[in-house]
Each structure stands twice: as C-alpha cells, then as structure tokens.
PDB file of N, CA and C in Angstrom:
ATOM      1  N   MET A 176    -195.057 123.082 -43.848  1.00  0.00           N
ATOM      2  CA  MET A 176    -195.908 122.090 -43.966  1.00  0.00           C
ATOM      3  C   MET A 176    -196.541 122.215 -45.279  1.00  0.00           C
ATOM      4  N   GLY A 177    -196.833 123.115 -45.948  1.00  0.00           N
ATOM      5  CA  GLY A 177    -197.419 123.549 -47.492  1.00  0.00           C
ATOM      6  C   GLY A 177    -197.047 122.585 -48.383  1.00  0.00           C
ATOM      7  N   LYS A 178    -195.956 121.948 -48.349  1.00  0.00           N
ATOM      8  CA  LYS A 178    -195.745 120.836 -49.506  1.00  0.00           C
ATOM      9  C   LYS A 178    -196.891 119.556 -49.755  1.00  0.00           C
ATOM     10  N   LEU A 179    -197.039 119.340 -48.859  1.00  0.00           N
ATOM     11  CA  LEU A 179    -198.251 118.207 -49.066  1.00  0.00           C
ATOM     12  C   LEU A 179    -199.534 118.836 -49.703  1.00  0.00           C
ATOM     13  N   LEU A 180    -199.740 120.294 -49.255  1.00  0.00           N
ATOM     14  CA  LEU A 180    -200.784 120.689 -50.028  1.00  0.00           C
ATOM     15  C   LEU A 180    -200.753 120.814 -51.520  1.00  0.00           C
ATOM     16  N   ARG A 181    -199.434 121.506 -51.670  1.00  0.00           N
ATOM     17  CA  ARG A 181    -199.106 121.635 -53.088  1.00  0.00           C
ATOM     18  C   ARG A 181    -199.084 120.333 -53.768  1.00  0.00           C
ATOM     19  N   ALA A 182    -198.743 119.240 -53.378  1.00  0.00           N
ATOM     20  CA  ALA A 182    -198.917 118.202 -54.348  1.00  0.00           C
ATOM     21  C   ALA A 182    -200.327 117.882 -54.267  1.00  0.00           C
ATOM     22  N   ILE A 183    -201.097 117.921 -53.448  1.00  0.00           N
ATOM     23  CA  ILE A 183    -202.639 117.644 -53.630  1.00  0.00           C
ATOM     24  C   ILE A 183    -203.129 118.553 -54.611  1.00  0.00           C
ATOM     25  N   GLU A 184    -202.847 119.708 -54.710  1.00  0.00           N
ATOM     26  CA  GLU A 184    -203.321 120.599 -55.980  1.00  0.00           C
ATOM     27  C   GLU A 184    -202.636 120.214 -57.016  1.00  0.00           C
ATOM     28  N   ARG A 185    -201.690 119.543 -57.427  1.00  0.00           N
ATOM     29  CA  ARG A 185    -201.609 118.872 -58.791  1.00  0.00           C
ATOM     30  C   ARG A 185    -202.800 117.903 -59.350  1.00  0.00           C
ATOM     31  N   ARG A 186    -203.582 117.883 -58.392  1.00  0.00           N
ATOM     32  CA  ARG A 186    -204.662 116.861 -58.886  1.00  0.00           C
ATOM     33  C   ARG A 186    -204.564 115.540 -59.588  1.00  0.00           C
ATOM     34  N   ARG A 187    -203.691 114.726 -58.920  1.00  0.00           N
ATOM     35  CA  ARG A 187    -203.013 113.302 -59.720  1.00  0.00           C
ATOM     36  C   ARG A 187    -203.160 112.639 -58.197  1.00  0.00           C
ATOM     37  N   PRO A 188    -203.563 111.282 -58.083  1.00  0.00           N
ATOM     38  CA  PRO A 188    -203.503 110.569 -57.148  1.00  0.00           C
ATOM     39  C   PRO A 188    -202.249 110.405 -56.574  1.00  0.00           C
ATOM     40  N   LEU A 189    -201.789 110.333 -55.220  1.00  0.00           N
ATOM     41  CA  LEU A 189    -200.665 110.351 -54.524  1.00  0.00           C
ATOM     42  C   LEU A 189    -200.466 108.995 -53.826  1.00  0.00           C
ATOM     43  N   ILE A 190    -199.427 108.610 -54.209  1.00  0.00           N
ATOM     44  CA  ILE A 190    -198.952 107.377 -53.459  1.00  0.00           C
ATOM     45  C   ILE A 190    -198.388 107.240 -51.937  1.00  0.00           C
ATOM     46  N   GLN A 191    -198.895 107.060 -50.901  1.00  0.00           N
ATOM     47  CA  GLN A 191    -198.392 107.182 -49.570  1.00  0.00           C
ATOM     48  C   GLN A 191    -198.254 105.751 -49.026  1.00  0.00           C
ATOM     49  N   VAL A 192    -197.251 105.312 -48.556  1.00  0.00           N
ATOM     50  CA  VAL A 192    -196.762 104.174 -48.169  1.00  0.00           C
ATOM     51  C   VAL A 192    -196.409 104.171 -46.520  1.00  0.00           C
ATOM     52  N   ALA A 193    -197.264 103.511 -45.944  1.00  0.00           N
ATOM     53  CA  ALA A 193    -197.175 103.685 -44.280  1.00  0.00           C
ATOM     54  C   ALA A 193    -196.133 102.970 -43.916  1.00  0.00           C
ATOM     55  N   LEU A 194    -195.239 103.306 -43.140  1.00  0.00           N
ATOM     56  CA  LEU A 194    -194.214 102.533 -42.658  1.00  0.00           C
ATOM     57  C   LEU A 194    -194.431 102.055 -41.179  1.00  0.00           C
ATOM     58  N   ASP A 195    -195.461 101.185 -41.018  1.00  0.00           N
ATOM     59  CA  ASP A 195    -195.884 101.034 -39.797  1.00  0.00           C
ATOM     60  C   ASP A 195    -195.022  99.708 -38.950  1.00  0.00           C
ATOM     61  N   PHE A 196    -194.163 100.129 -38.950  1.00  0.00           N
ATOM     62  CA  PHE A 196    -192.597  99.063 -38.414  1.00  0.00           C
ATOM     63  C   PHE A 196    -192.375  99.700 -36.926  1.00  0.00           C
ATOM     64  N   ILE A 197    -191.735  98.619 -36.205  1.00  0.00           N
ATOM     65  CA  ILE A 197    -190.989  98.983 -35.012  1.00  0.00           C
ATOM     66  C   ILE A 197    -189.653  99.336 -34.988  1.00  0.00           C
ATOM     67  N   ARG A 198    -189.027  98.488 -35.589  1.00  0.00           N
ATOM     68  CA  ARG A 198    -187.705  98.695 -35.910  1.00  0.00           C
ATOM     69  C   ARG A 198    -187.471  99.644 -37.095  1.00  0.00           C
ATOM     70  N   LEU A 199    -186.518 100.559 -36.916  1.00  0.00           N
ATOM     71  CA  LEU A 199    -186.439 101.465 -38.063  1.00  0.00           C
ATOM     72  C   LEU A 199    -185.253 100.550 -39.304  1.00  0.00           C
ATOM     73  N   GLU A 200    -184.583  99.942 -38.663  1.00  0.00           N
ATOM     74  CA  GLU A 200    -183.749  99.237 -39.930  1.00  0.00           C
ATOM     75  C   GLU A 200    -184.895  98.222 -40.576  1.00  0.00           C
ATOM     76  N   ASP A 201    -186.141  97.682 -40.181  1.00  0.00           N
ATOM     77  CA  ASP A 201    -187.079  97.144 -41.480  1.00  0.00           C
ATOM     78  C   ASP A 201    -187.505  98.204 -41.979  1.00  0.00           C
ATOM     79  N   ALA A 202    -188.069  99.517 -41.457  1.00  0.00           N
ATOM     80  CA  ALA A 202    -188.457 100.477 -42.368  1.00  0.00           C
ATOM     81  C   ALA A 202    -187.563 100.996 -43.351  1.00  0.00           C
ATOM     82  N   LEU A 203    -186.332 100.847 -43.159  1.00  0.00           N
ATOM     83  CA  LEU A 203    -185.091 101.294 -44.170  1.00  0.00           C
ATOM     84  C   LEU A 203    -185.015 100.167 -45.407  1.00  0.00           C
ATOM     85  N   GLN A 204    -185.269  98.859 -44.832  1.00  0.00           N
ATOM     86  CA  GLN A 204    -185.278  97.908 -46.073  1.00  0.00           C
ATOM     87  C   GLN A 204    -186.263  97.681 -46.850  1.00  0.00           C
ATOM     88  N   PHE A 205    -187.528  98.388 -46.166  1.00  0.00           N
ATOM     89  CA  PHE A 205    -188.556  98.284 -46.803  1.00  0.00           C
ATOM     90  C   PHE A 205    -188.712  99.463 -47.853  1.00  0.00           C
ATOM     91  N   ILE A 206    -188.177 100.608 -47.528  1.00  0.00           N
ATOM     92  CA  ILE A 206    -187.974 101.662 -48.572  1.00  0.00           C
ATOM     93  C   ILE A 206    -186.911 101.468 -49.488  1.00  0.00           C
ATOM     94  N   ALA A 207    -185.880 100.590 -49.279  1.00  0.00           N
ATOM     95  CA  ALA A 207    -185.005 100.154 -50.337  1.00  0.00           C
ATOM     96  C   ALA A 207    -185.588  99.230 -51.476  1.00  0.00           C
ATOM     97  N   LYS A 208    -186.764  98.440 -50.722  1.00  0.00           N
ATOM     98  CA  LYS A 208    -187.412  97.692 -51.998  1.00  0.00           C
ATOM     99  C   LYS A 208    -188.506  98.225 -52.845  1.00  0.00           C
ATOM    100  N   VAL A 209    -188.922  99.642 -52.548  1.00  0.00           N
ATOM    101  CA  VAL A 209    -189.866 100.193 -52.882  1.00  0.00           C
ATOM    102  C   VAL A 209    -189.331 101.513 -53.543  1.00  0.00           C
ATOM    103  N   ARG A 210    -188.382 101.830 -53.594  1.00  0.00           N
ATOM    104  CA  ARG A 210    -187.408 102.995 -53.979  1.00  0.00           C
ATOM    105  C   ARG A 210    -187.826 103.658 -55.644  1.00  0.00           C
ATOM    106  N   ASP A 211    -188.011 102.355 -56.362  1.00  0.00           N
ATOM    107  CA  ASP A 211    -188.234 102.528 -58.030  1.00  0.00           C
ATOM    108  C   ASP A 211    -190.036 102.818 -58.201  1.00  0.00           C
ATOM    109  N   LEU A 212    -190.424 102.667 -57.111  1.00  0.00           N
ATOM    110  CA  LEU A 212    -192.000 103.185 -57.469  1.00  0.00           C
ATOM    111  C   LEU A 212    -192.404 104.616 -57.293  1.00  0.00           C
ATOM    112  N   ASP A 213    -191.555 105.436 -57.324  1.00  0.00           N
ATOM    113  CA  ASP A 213    -192.014 106.809 -57.052  1.00  0.00           C
ATOM    114  C   ASP A 213    -192.776 106.958 -55.895  1.00  0.00           C
ATOM    115  N   VAL A 214    -192.607 106.643 -54.550  1.00  0.00           N
ATOM    116  CA  VAL A 214    -193.652 107.130 -53.599  1.00  0.00           C
ATOM    117  C   VAL A 214    -193.685 108.436 -53.338  1.00  0.00           C
ATOM    118  N   ASP A 215    -194.780 109.201 -53.377  1.00  0.00           N
ATOM    119  CA  ASP A 215    -195.224 110.401 -53.067  1.00  0.00           C
ATOM    120  C   ASP A 215    -194.544 110.860 -51.690  1.00  0.00           C
ATOM    121  N   ILE A 216    -195.419 109.897 -50.760  1.00  0.00           N
ATOM    122  CA  ILE A 216    -195.508 110.231 -49.122  1.00  0.00           C
ATOM    123  C   ILE A 216    -195.051 108.771 -48.468  1.00  0.00           C
ATOM    124  N   TYR A 217    -194.095 109.119 -47.571  1.00  0.00           N
ATOM    125  CA  TYR A 217    -193.533 108.121 -46.466  1.00  0.00           C
ATOM    126  C   TYR A 217    -194.313 108.636 -45.431  1.00  0.00           C
ATOM    127  N   GLU A 218    -195.161 107.504 -44.793  1.00  0.00           N
ATOM    128  CA  GLU A 218    -195.739 107.996 -43.559  1.00  0.00           C
ATOM    129  C   GLU A 218    -194.833 107.287 -42.459  1.00  0.00           C
ATOM    130  N   VAL A 219    -194.321 107.905 -41.810  1.00  0.00           N
ATOM    131  CA  VAL A 219    -193.643 107.465 -40.467  1.00  0.00           C
ATOM    132  C   VAL A 219    -194.676 106.895 -39.412  1.00  0.00           C
ATOM    133  N   GLY A 220    -195.156 105.861 -39.374  1.00  0.00           N
ATOM    134  CA  GLY A 220    -195.997 105.258 -38.824  1.00  0.00           C
ATOM    135  C   GLY A 220    -195.907 105.519 -37.262  1.00  0.00           C
ATOM    136  N   THR A 221    -197.161 105.609 -36.644  1.00  0.00           N
ATOM    137  CA  THR A 221    -197.124 105.572 -35.253  1.00  0.00           C
ATOM    138  C   THR A 221    -196.238 104.621 -34.415  1.00  0.00           C
ATOM    139  N   PRO A 222    -196.366 103.127 -34.668  1.00  0.00           N
ATOM    140  CA  PRO A 222    -195.251 102.428 -33.832  1.00  0.00           C
ATOM    141  C   PRO A 222    -194.027 102.809 -33.988  1.00  0.00           C
ATOM    142  N   LEU A 223    -193.451 102.997 -35.557  1.00  0.00           N
ATOM    143  CA  LEU A 223    -191.884 103.903 -35.783  1.00  0.00           C
ATOM    144  C   LEU A 223    -191.981 105.076 -34.607  1.00  0.00           C
ATOM    145  N   VAL A 224    -192.837 105.601 -34.972  1.00  0.00           N
ATOM    146  CA  VAL A 224    -192.541 107.420 -33.859  1.00  0.00           C
ATOM    147  C   VAL A 224    -192.068 106.761 -32.780  1.00  0.00           C
ATOM    148  N   LYS A 225    -193.191 105.911 -31.860  1.00  0.00           N
ATOM    149  CA  LYS A 225    -193.005 105.634 -30.774  1.00  0.00           C
ATOM    150  C   LYS A 225    -191.711 104.667 -30.239  1.00  0.00           C
ATOM    151  N   SER A 226    -191.463 104.026 -31.056  1.00  0.00           N
ATOM    152  CA  SER A 226    -190.530 103.130 -30.625  1.00  0.00           C
ATOM    153  C   SER A 226    -188.685 103.997 -31.034  1.00  0.00           C
ATOM    154  N   GLU A 227    -188.789 104.552 -32.146  1.00  0.00           N
ATOM    155  CA  GLU A 227    -187.631 105.110 -32.737  1.00  0.00           C
ATOM    156  C   GLU A 227    -187.489 106.731 -32.118  1.00  0.00           C
ATOM    157  N   GLY A 228    -188.581 107.379 -31.889  1.00  0.00           N
ATOM    158  CA  GLY A 228    -188.788 109.061 -32.294  1.00  0.00           C
ATOM    159  C   GLY A 228    -188.645 109.543 -33.444  1.00  0.00           C
ATOM    160  N   VAL A 229    -188.601 110.944 -33.133  1.00  0.00           N
ATOM    161  CA  VAL A 229    -188.621 111.486 -34.446  1.00  0.00           C
ATOM    162  C   VAL A 229    -187.096 111.639 -35.403  1.00  0.00           C
ATOM    163  N   ARG A 230    -186.211 110.932 -34.836  1.00  0.00           N
ATOM    164  CA  ARG A 230    -185.096 110.718 -35.615  1.00  0.00           C
ATOM    165  C   ARG A 230    -185.474 109.877 -36.666  1.00  0.00           C
ATOM    166  N   ALA A 231    -186.585 109.146 -36.436  1.00  0.00           N
ATOM    167  CA  ALA A 231    -186.894 108.344 -37.801  1.00  0.00           C
ATOM    168  C   ALA A 231    -187.247 108.834 -38.838  1.00  0.00           C
ATOM    169  N   VAL A 232    -188.012 110.099 -38.405  1.00  0.00           N
ATOM    170  CA  VAL A 232    -188.476 111.177 -39.344  1.00  0.00           C
ATOM    171  C   VAL A 232    -187.546 111.614 -40.147  1.00  0.00           C
ATOM    172  N   SER A 233    -186.140 112.209 -39.028  1.00  0.00           N
ATOM    173  CA  SER A 233    -185.032 112.585 -39.835  1.00  0.00           C
ATOM    174  C   SER A 233    -184.575 111.932 -40.735  1.00  0.00           C
ATOM    175  N   LEU A 234    -184.186 110.674 -40.615  1.00  0.00           N
ATOM    176  CA  LEU A 234    -183.486 109.655 -41.338  1.00  0.00           C
ATOM    177  C   LEU A 234    -184.146 109.374 -42.549  1.00  0.00           C
ATOM    178  N   ILE A 235    -185.410 109.183 -42.500  1.00  0.00           N
ATOM    179  CA  ILE A 235    -186.208 109.055 -43.626  1.00  0.00           C
ATOM    180  C   ILE A 235    -186.294 110.016 -44.696  1.00  0.00           C
ATOM    181  N   LYS A 236    -186.699 111.166 -44.325  1.00  0.00           N
ATOM    182  CA  LYS A 236    -186.512 112.506 -44.830  1.00  0.00           C
ATOM    183  C   LYS A 236    -185.004 112.508 -45.374  1.00  0.00           C
ATOM    184  N   SER A 237    -183.998 112.311 -45.143  1.00  0.00           N
ATOM    185  CA  SER A 237    -182.592 112.384 -45.500  1.00  0.00           C
ATOM    186  C   SER A 237    -182.441 111.574 -46.535  1.00  0.00           C
ATOM    187  N   LEU A 238    -183.075 110.011 -46.661  1.00  0.00           N
ATOM    188  CA  LEU A 238    -182.718 109.369 -47.622  1.00  0.00           C
ATOM    189  C   LEU A 238    -183.748 109.139 -48.752  1.00  0.00           C
ATOM    190  N   THR A 239    -184.819 109.817 -48.746  1.00  0.00           N
ATOM    191  CA  THR A 239    -185.583 110.097 -49.847  1.00  0.00           C
ATOM    192  C   THR A 239    -185.946 111.449 -50.333  1.00  0.00           C
ATOM    193  N   ASN A 240    -186.624 111.220 -51.668  1.00  0.00           N
ATOM    194  CA  ASN A 240    -187.016 112.733 -52.225  1.00  0.00           C
ATOM    195  C   ASN A 240    -188.397 112.818 -51.827  1.00  0.00           C
ATOM    196  N   SER A 241    -189.080 112.154 -51.126  1.00  0.00           N
ATOM    197  CA  SER A 241    -190.610 112.122 -50.811  1.00  0.00           C
ATOM    198  C   SER A 241    -191.063 112.778 -49.838  1.00  0.00           C
ATOM    199  N   LEU A 242    -192.310 113.313 -49.870  1.00  0.00           N
ATOM    200  CA  LEU A 242    -192.645 113.997 -48.715  1.00  0.00           C
ATOM    201  C   LEU A 242    -192.706 112.934 -47.322  1.00  0.00           C
ATOM    202  N   VAL A 243    -192.593 113.418 -46.221  1.00  0.00           N
ATOM    203  CA  VAL A 243    -192.959 112.523 -44.989  1.00  0.00           C
ATOM    204  C   VAL A 243    -193.786 112.882 -44.005  1.00  0.00           C
ATOM    205  N   LEU A 244    -194.656 111.978 -43.777  1.00  0.00           N
ATOM    206  CA  LEU A 244    -195.640 112.499 -42.966  1.00  0.00           C
ATOM    207  C   LEU A 244    -195.177 111.579 -41.389  1.00  0.00           C
ATOM    208  N   ALA A 245    -195.126 112.534 -40.353  1.00  0.00           N
ATOM    209  CA  ALA A 245    -195.168 111.644 -39.092  1.00  0.00           C
ATOM    210  C   ALA A 245    -196.572 111.423 -38.578  1.00  0.00           C
ATOM    211  N   ASP A 246    -196.864 110.265 -38.463  1.00  0.00           N
ATOM    212  CA  ASP A 246    -198.010 109.776 -37.715  1.00  0.00           C
ATOM    213  C   ASP A 246    -197.937 109.826 -36.392  1.00  0.00           C
ATOM    214  N   THR A 247    -198.335 110.972 -35.630  1.00  0.00           N
ATOM    215  CA  THR A 247    -197.958 111.376 -34.623  1.00  0.00           C
ATOM    216  C   THR A 247    -199.180 111.044 -33.913  1.00  0.00           C
ATOM    217  N   LYS A 248    -200.203 111.129 -34.484  1.00  0.00           N
ATOM    218  CA  LYS A 248    -201.747 111.036 -33.692  1.00  0.00           C
ATOM    219  C   LYS A 248    -201.605 111.821 -32.442  1.00  0.00           C
ATOM    220  N   THR A 249    -201.315 113.235 -32.649  1.00  0.00           N
ATOM    221  CA  THR A 249    -201.334 114.027 -31.707  1.00  0.00           C
ATOM    222  C   THR A 249    -202.736 114.264 -30.668  1.00  0.00           C
ATOM    223  N   ALA A 250    -202.565 114.097 -29.366  1.00  0.00           N
ATOM    224  CA  ALA A 250    -203.633 114.265 -28.758  1.00  0.00           C
ATOM    225  C   ALA A 250    -203.959 115.190 -27.783  1.00  0.00           C
ATOM    226  N   ASP A 251    -202.617 115.650 -27.620  1.00  0.00           N
ATOM    227  CA  ASP A 251    -202.463 116.677 -26.679  1.00  0.00           C
ATOM    228  C   ASP A 251    -200.992 117.450 -27.033  1.00  0.00           C
ATOM    229  N   THR A 252    -200.673 118.403 -26.673  1.00  0.00           N
ATOM    230  CA  THR A 252    -199.450 119.297 -26.621  1.00  0.00           C
ATOM    231  C   THR A 252    -199.206 119.397 -28.080  1.00  0.00           C
ATOM    232  N   GLY A 253    -200.267 119.869 -28.880  1.00  0.00           N
ATOM    233  CA  GLY A 253    -200.140 120.031 -30.547  1.00  0.00           C
ATOM    234  C   GLY A 253    -199.388 121.011 -31.007  1.00  0.00           C
ATOM    235  N   ALA A 254    -199.083 122.481 -30.547  1.00  0.00           N
ATOM    236  CA  ALA A 254    -197.786 122.853 -31.043  1.00  0.00           C
ATOM    237  C   ALA A 254    -196.570 122.092 -30.568  1.00  0.00           C
ATOM    238  N   LEU A 255    -196.451 121.651 -29.502  1.00  0.00           N
ATOM    239  CA  LEU A 255    -194.837 120.870 -29.331  1.00  0.00           C
ATOM    240  C   LEU A 255    -194.559 119.907 -30.135  1.00  0.00           C
ATOM    241  N   GLU A 256    -195.678 119.006 -30.477  1.00  0.00           N
ATOM    242  CA  GLU A 256    -195.658 117.896 -31.535  1.00  0.00           C
ATOM    243  C   GLU A 256    -195.367 118.449 -32.875  1.00  0.00           C
ATOM    244  N   VAL A 257    -195.825 119.376 -33.237  1.00  0.00           N
ATOM    245  CA  VAL A 257    -195.864 119.850 -34.721  1.00  0.00           C
ATOM    246  C   VAL A 257    -194.497 120.243 -34.683  1.00  0.00           C
ATOM    247  N   GLU A 258    -194.051 121.112 -33.759  1.00  0.00           N
ATOM    248  CA  GLU A 258    -192.766 121.804 -34.035  1.00  0.00           C
ATOM    249  C   GLU A 258    -191.844 120.618 -34.027  1.00  0.00           C
ATOM    250  N   MET A 259    -191.827 119.524 -33.065  1.00  0.00           N
ATOM    251  CA  MET A 259    -190.844 118.143 -32.858  1.00  0.00           C
ATOM    252  C   MET A 259    -190.579 118.144 -34.427  1.00  0.00           C
ATOM    253  N   ALA A 260    -191.516 117.626 -34.949  1.00  0.00           N
ATOM    254  CA  ALA A 260    -191.640 116.712 -36.326  1.00  0.00           C
ATOM    255  C   ALA A 260    -191.456 117.727 -37.441  1.00  0.00           C
ATOM    256  N   TYR A 261    -191.525 119.067 -37.323  1.00  0.00           N
ATOM    257  CA  TYR A 261    -191.275 119.992 -38.423  1.00  0.00           C
ATOM    258  C   TYR A 261    -189.777 120.155 -38.280  1.00  0.00           C
ATOM    259  N   ARG A 262    -189.011 120.104 -37.199  1.00  0.00           N
ATOM    260  CA  ARG A 262    -187.739 119.944 -36.796  1.00  0.00           C
ATOM    261  C   ARG A 262    -186.856 118.998 -37.336  1.00  0.00           C
ATOM    262  N   ALA A 263    -187.454 117.924 -37.165  1.00  0.00           N
ATOM    263  CA  ALA A 263    -187.173 116.601 -37.706  1.00  0.00           C
ATOM    264  C   ALA A 263    -187.151 116.224 -39.206  1.00  0.00           C
ATOM    265  N   GLY A 264    -187.691 116.987 -39.948  1.00  0.00           N
ATOM    266  CA  GLY A 264    -188.037 117.367 -41.396  1.00  0.00           C
ATOM    267  C   GLY A 264    -189.753 116.914 -41.823  1.00  0.00           C
ATOM    268  N   ALA A 265    -190.494 116.404 -41.028  1.00  0.00           N
ATOM    269  CA  ALA A 265    -191.534 116.016 -41.567  1.00  0.00           C
ATOM    270  C   ALA A 265    -192.415 117.311 -42.321  1.00  0.00           C
ATOM    271  N   ASP A 266    -192.929 116.665 -43.021  1.00  0.00           N
ATOM    272  CA  ASP A 266    -193.814 117.700 -44.146  1.00  0.00           C
ATOM    273  C   ASP A 266    -195.334 117.550 -43.738  1.00  0.00           C
ATOM    274  N   ALA A 267    -195.722 117.066 -42.925  1.00  0.00           N
ATOM    275  CA  ALA A 267    -197.165 116.702 -42.017  1.00  0.00           C
ATOM    276  C   ALA A 267    -196.895 115.985 -41.050  1.00  0.00           C
ATOM    277  N   VAL A 268    -198.135 116.081 -40.181  1.00  0.00           N
ATOM    278  CA  VAL A 268    -198.467 115.355 -39.014  1.00  0.00           C
ATOM    279  C   VAL A 268    -199.703 115.108 -38.861  1.00  0.00           C
ATOM    280  N   THR A 269    -200.029 114.440 -38.059  1.00  0.00           N
ATOM    281  CA  THR A 269    -201.231 113.801 -37.940  1.00  0.00           C
ATOM    282  C   THR A 269    -201.622 114.349 -36.647  1.00  0.00           C
ATOM    283  N   VAL A 270    -203.391 114.572 -36.147  1.00  0.00           N
ATOM    284  CA  VAL A 270    -203.578 115.184 -35.215  1.00  0.00           C
ATOM    285  C   VAL A 270    -204.695 114.572 -34.920  1.00  0.00           C
ATOM    286  N   LEU A 271    -205.351 113.634 -33.796  1.00  0.00           N
ATOM    287  CA  LEU A 271    -206.593 113.071 -33.680  1.00  0.00           C
ATOM    288  C   LEU A 271    -207.789 114.155 -33.946  1.00  0.00           C
ATOM    289  N   ALA A 272    -208.944 113.793 -34.263  1.00  0.00           N
ATOM    290  CA  ALA A 272    -210.019 114.545 -34.442  1.00  0.00           C
ATOM    291  C   ALA A 272    -210.465 114.543 -33.051  1.00  0.00           C
ATOM    292  N   SER A 273    -210.454 113.333 -32.384  1.00  0.00           N
ATOM    293  CA  SER A 273    -211.090 113.509 -31.149  1.00  0.00           C
ATOM    294  C   SER A 273    -210.365 114.374 -29.927  1.00  0.00           C
ATOM    295  N   ALA A 274    -209.342 114.919 -30.513  1.00  0.00           N
ATOM    296  CA  ALA A 274    -208.405 115.598 -29.575  1.00  0.00           C
ATOM    297  C   ALA A 274    -209.313 116.873 -29.001  1.00  0.00           C
ATOM    298  N   ASP A 275    -209.029 117.893 -28.204  1.00  0.00           N
ATOM    299  CA  ASP A 275    -209.685 118.945 -27.641  1.00  0.00           C
ATOM    300  C   ASP A 275    -209.157 119.843 -28.600  1.00  0.00           C
ATOM    301  N   ASP A 276    -210.497 120.810 -28.907  1.00  0.00           N
ATOM    302  CA  ASP A 276    -210.230 121.890 -30.063  1.00  0.00           C
ATOM    303  C   ASP A 276    -209.027 122.528 -29.678  1.00  0.00           C
ATOM    304  N   GLU A 277    -208.611 122.923 -28.501  1.00  0.00           N
ATOM    305  CA  GLU A 277    -207.457 123.809 -28.314  1.00  0.00           C
ATOM    306  C   GLU A 277    -206.090 123.082 -28.766  1.00  0.00           C
ATOM    307  N   THR A 278    -206.245 121.722 -28.770  1.00  0.00           N
ATOM    308  CA  THR A 278    -204.809 121.000 -29.254  1.00  0.00           C
ATOM    309  C   THR A 278    -204.997 121.149 -31.087  1.00  0.00           C
ATOM    310  N   ILE A 279    -206.097 121.039 -31.419  1.00  0.00           N
ATOM    311  CA  ILE A 279    -206.145 121.142 -32.739  1.00  0.00           C
ATOM    312  C   ILE A 279    -205.734 122.278 -33.185  1.00  0.00           C
ATOM    313  N   LYS A 280    -206.414 123.615 -32.491  1.00  0.00           N
ATOM    314  CA  LYS A 280    -205.931 124.872 -32.926  1.00  0.00           C
ATOM    315  C   LYS A 280    -204.433 125.286 -32.598  1.00  0.00           C
ATOM    316  N   SER A 281    -203.973 124.870 -31.762  1.00  0.00           N
ATOM    317  CA  SER A 281    -202.815 124.809 -31.358  1.00  0.00           C
ATOM    318  C   SER A 281    -201.638 124.359 -32.437  1.00  0.00           C
ATOM    319  N   ALA A 282    -202.148 122.961 -32.832  1.00  0.00           N
ATOM    320  CA  ALA A 282    -201.450 122.405 -33.701  1.00  0.00           C
ATOM    321  C   ALA A 282    -201.326 123.266 -35.114  1.00  0.00           C
ATOM    322  N   LEU A 283    -202.659 123.531 -35.622  1.00  0.00           N
ATOM    323  CA  LEU A 283    -202.691 124.289 -36.845  1.00  0.00           C
ATOM    324  C   LEU A 283    -202.146 125.911 -36.925  1.00  0.00           C
ATOM    325  N   LYS A 284    -202.083 126.204 -35.677  1.00  0.00           N
ATOM    326  CA  LYS A 284    -201.428 127.758 -35.438  1.00  0.00           C
ATOM    327  C   LYS A 284    -199.862 127.500 -35.794  1.00  0.00           C
ATOM    328  N   ARG A 285    -199.218 126.588 -34.919  1.00  0.00           N
ATOM    329  CA  ARG A 285    -197.966 126.333 -35.038  1.00  0.00           C
ATOM    330  C   ARG A 285    -197.456 125.867 -36.392  1.00  0.00           C
ATOM    331  N   ALA A 286    -198.260 124.740 -36.986  1.00  0.00           N
ATOM    332  CA  ALA A 286    -197.831 124.328 -38.345  1.00  0.00           C
ATOM    333  C   ALA A 286    -197.604 125.940 -39.267  1.00  0.00           C
ATOM    334  N   SER A 287    -198.561 126.676 -39.112  1.00  0.00           N
ATOM    335  CA  SER A 287    -198.955 128.035 -40.070  1.00  0.00           C
ATOM    336  C   SER A 287    -197.678 128.401 -40.025  1.00  0.00           C
ATOM    337  N   GLU A 288    -197.328 128.888 -38.629  1.00  0.00           N
ATOM    338  CA  GLU A 288    -196.192 129.746 -37.967  1.00  0.00           C
ATOM    339  C   GLU A 288    -194.826 129.300 -38.484  1.00  0.00           C
ATOM    340  N   LEU A 289    -194.666 127.943 -38.725  1.00  0.00           N
ATOM    341  CA  LEU A 289    -193.158 127.341 -38.926  1.00  0.00           C
ATOM    342  C   LEU A 289    -193.326 126.804 -40.698  1.00  0.00           C
ATOM    343  N   GLY A 290    -194.600 127.197 -41.467  1.00  0.00           N
ATOM    344  CA  GLY A 290    -194.537 127.285 -42.696  1.00  0.00           C
ATOM    345  C   GLY A 290    -195.048 126.082 -43.338  1.00  0.00           C
TER     346      GLY A 290
END
C-alpha cells in the first residue's frame, strides 16, 4: 500500500474522487464521465463497500490506472479488513481514529507485511 505514499511524495496536489454510491453500476457510470480528468485516487466509498463488498474495489481497480482507496472505516478486525481490501486490489484503506489502539496497530502491521 506504499503507492499512495509515493504519490504524495511527488509533492503535488492529488485529485481524489469519492464514489459514495450504493449501486456499482452508478459508480462505473460516474467513472466513465470523469475518465478524462486524470483522477489520482478513486475512493470506493463506505456505502459502496457495504452494498457491493470488496468486489467493487476489484472491478474499479481493473478499469482504471488510478490508485484505489477502500473507505472501509475499519473499527475492529484491522488486519483482516486490510488483507481483504489488499487482495481485492486496494492501494489504501481507512481505519477509524476512534478504533481501539490494537485495531489500528494490527491494521498497520498487516499493511506493512503486505507491502
């Protein structure tokens, strides 16, 4: 998941588009509309992750050359959710700051192990 950090190190503003849709079809139609805008990061929004699962991450990753952030808002099972998102192709995930310290630590550890 170091791709995002490398992009940030380029020291230019990044464009992140939040795909806060419920239906995957709506997200894909939106991506088609903004394809020419050189989006750096597509955020697979929490509603989309909850309604479609990590398959939404996989499909969006396969259709774009952009980084993909899975907005999982992880509150527990940090390592497990990081691994699920990573296996689906996510370059980054979100973990709630209010999550237990062990959740945050396990998410960071697993992300580091996966790359």
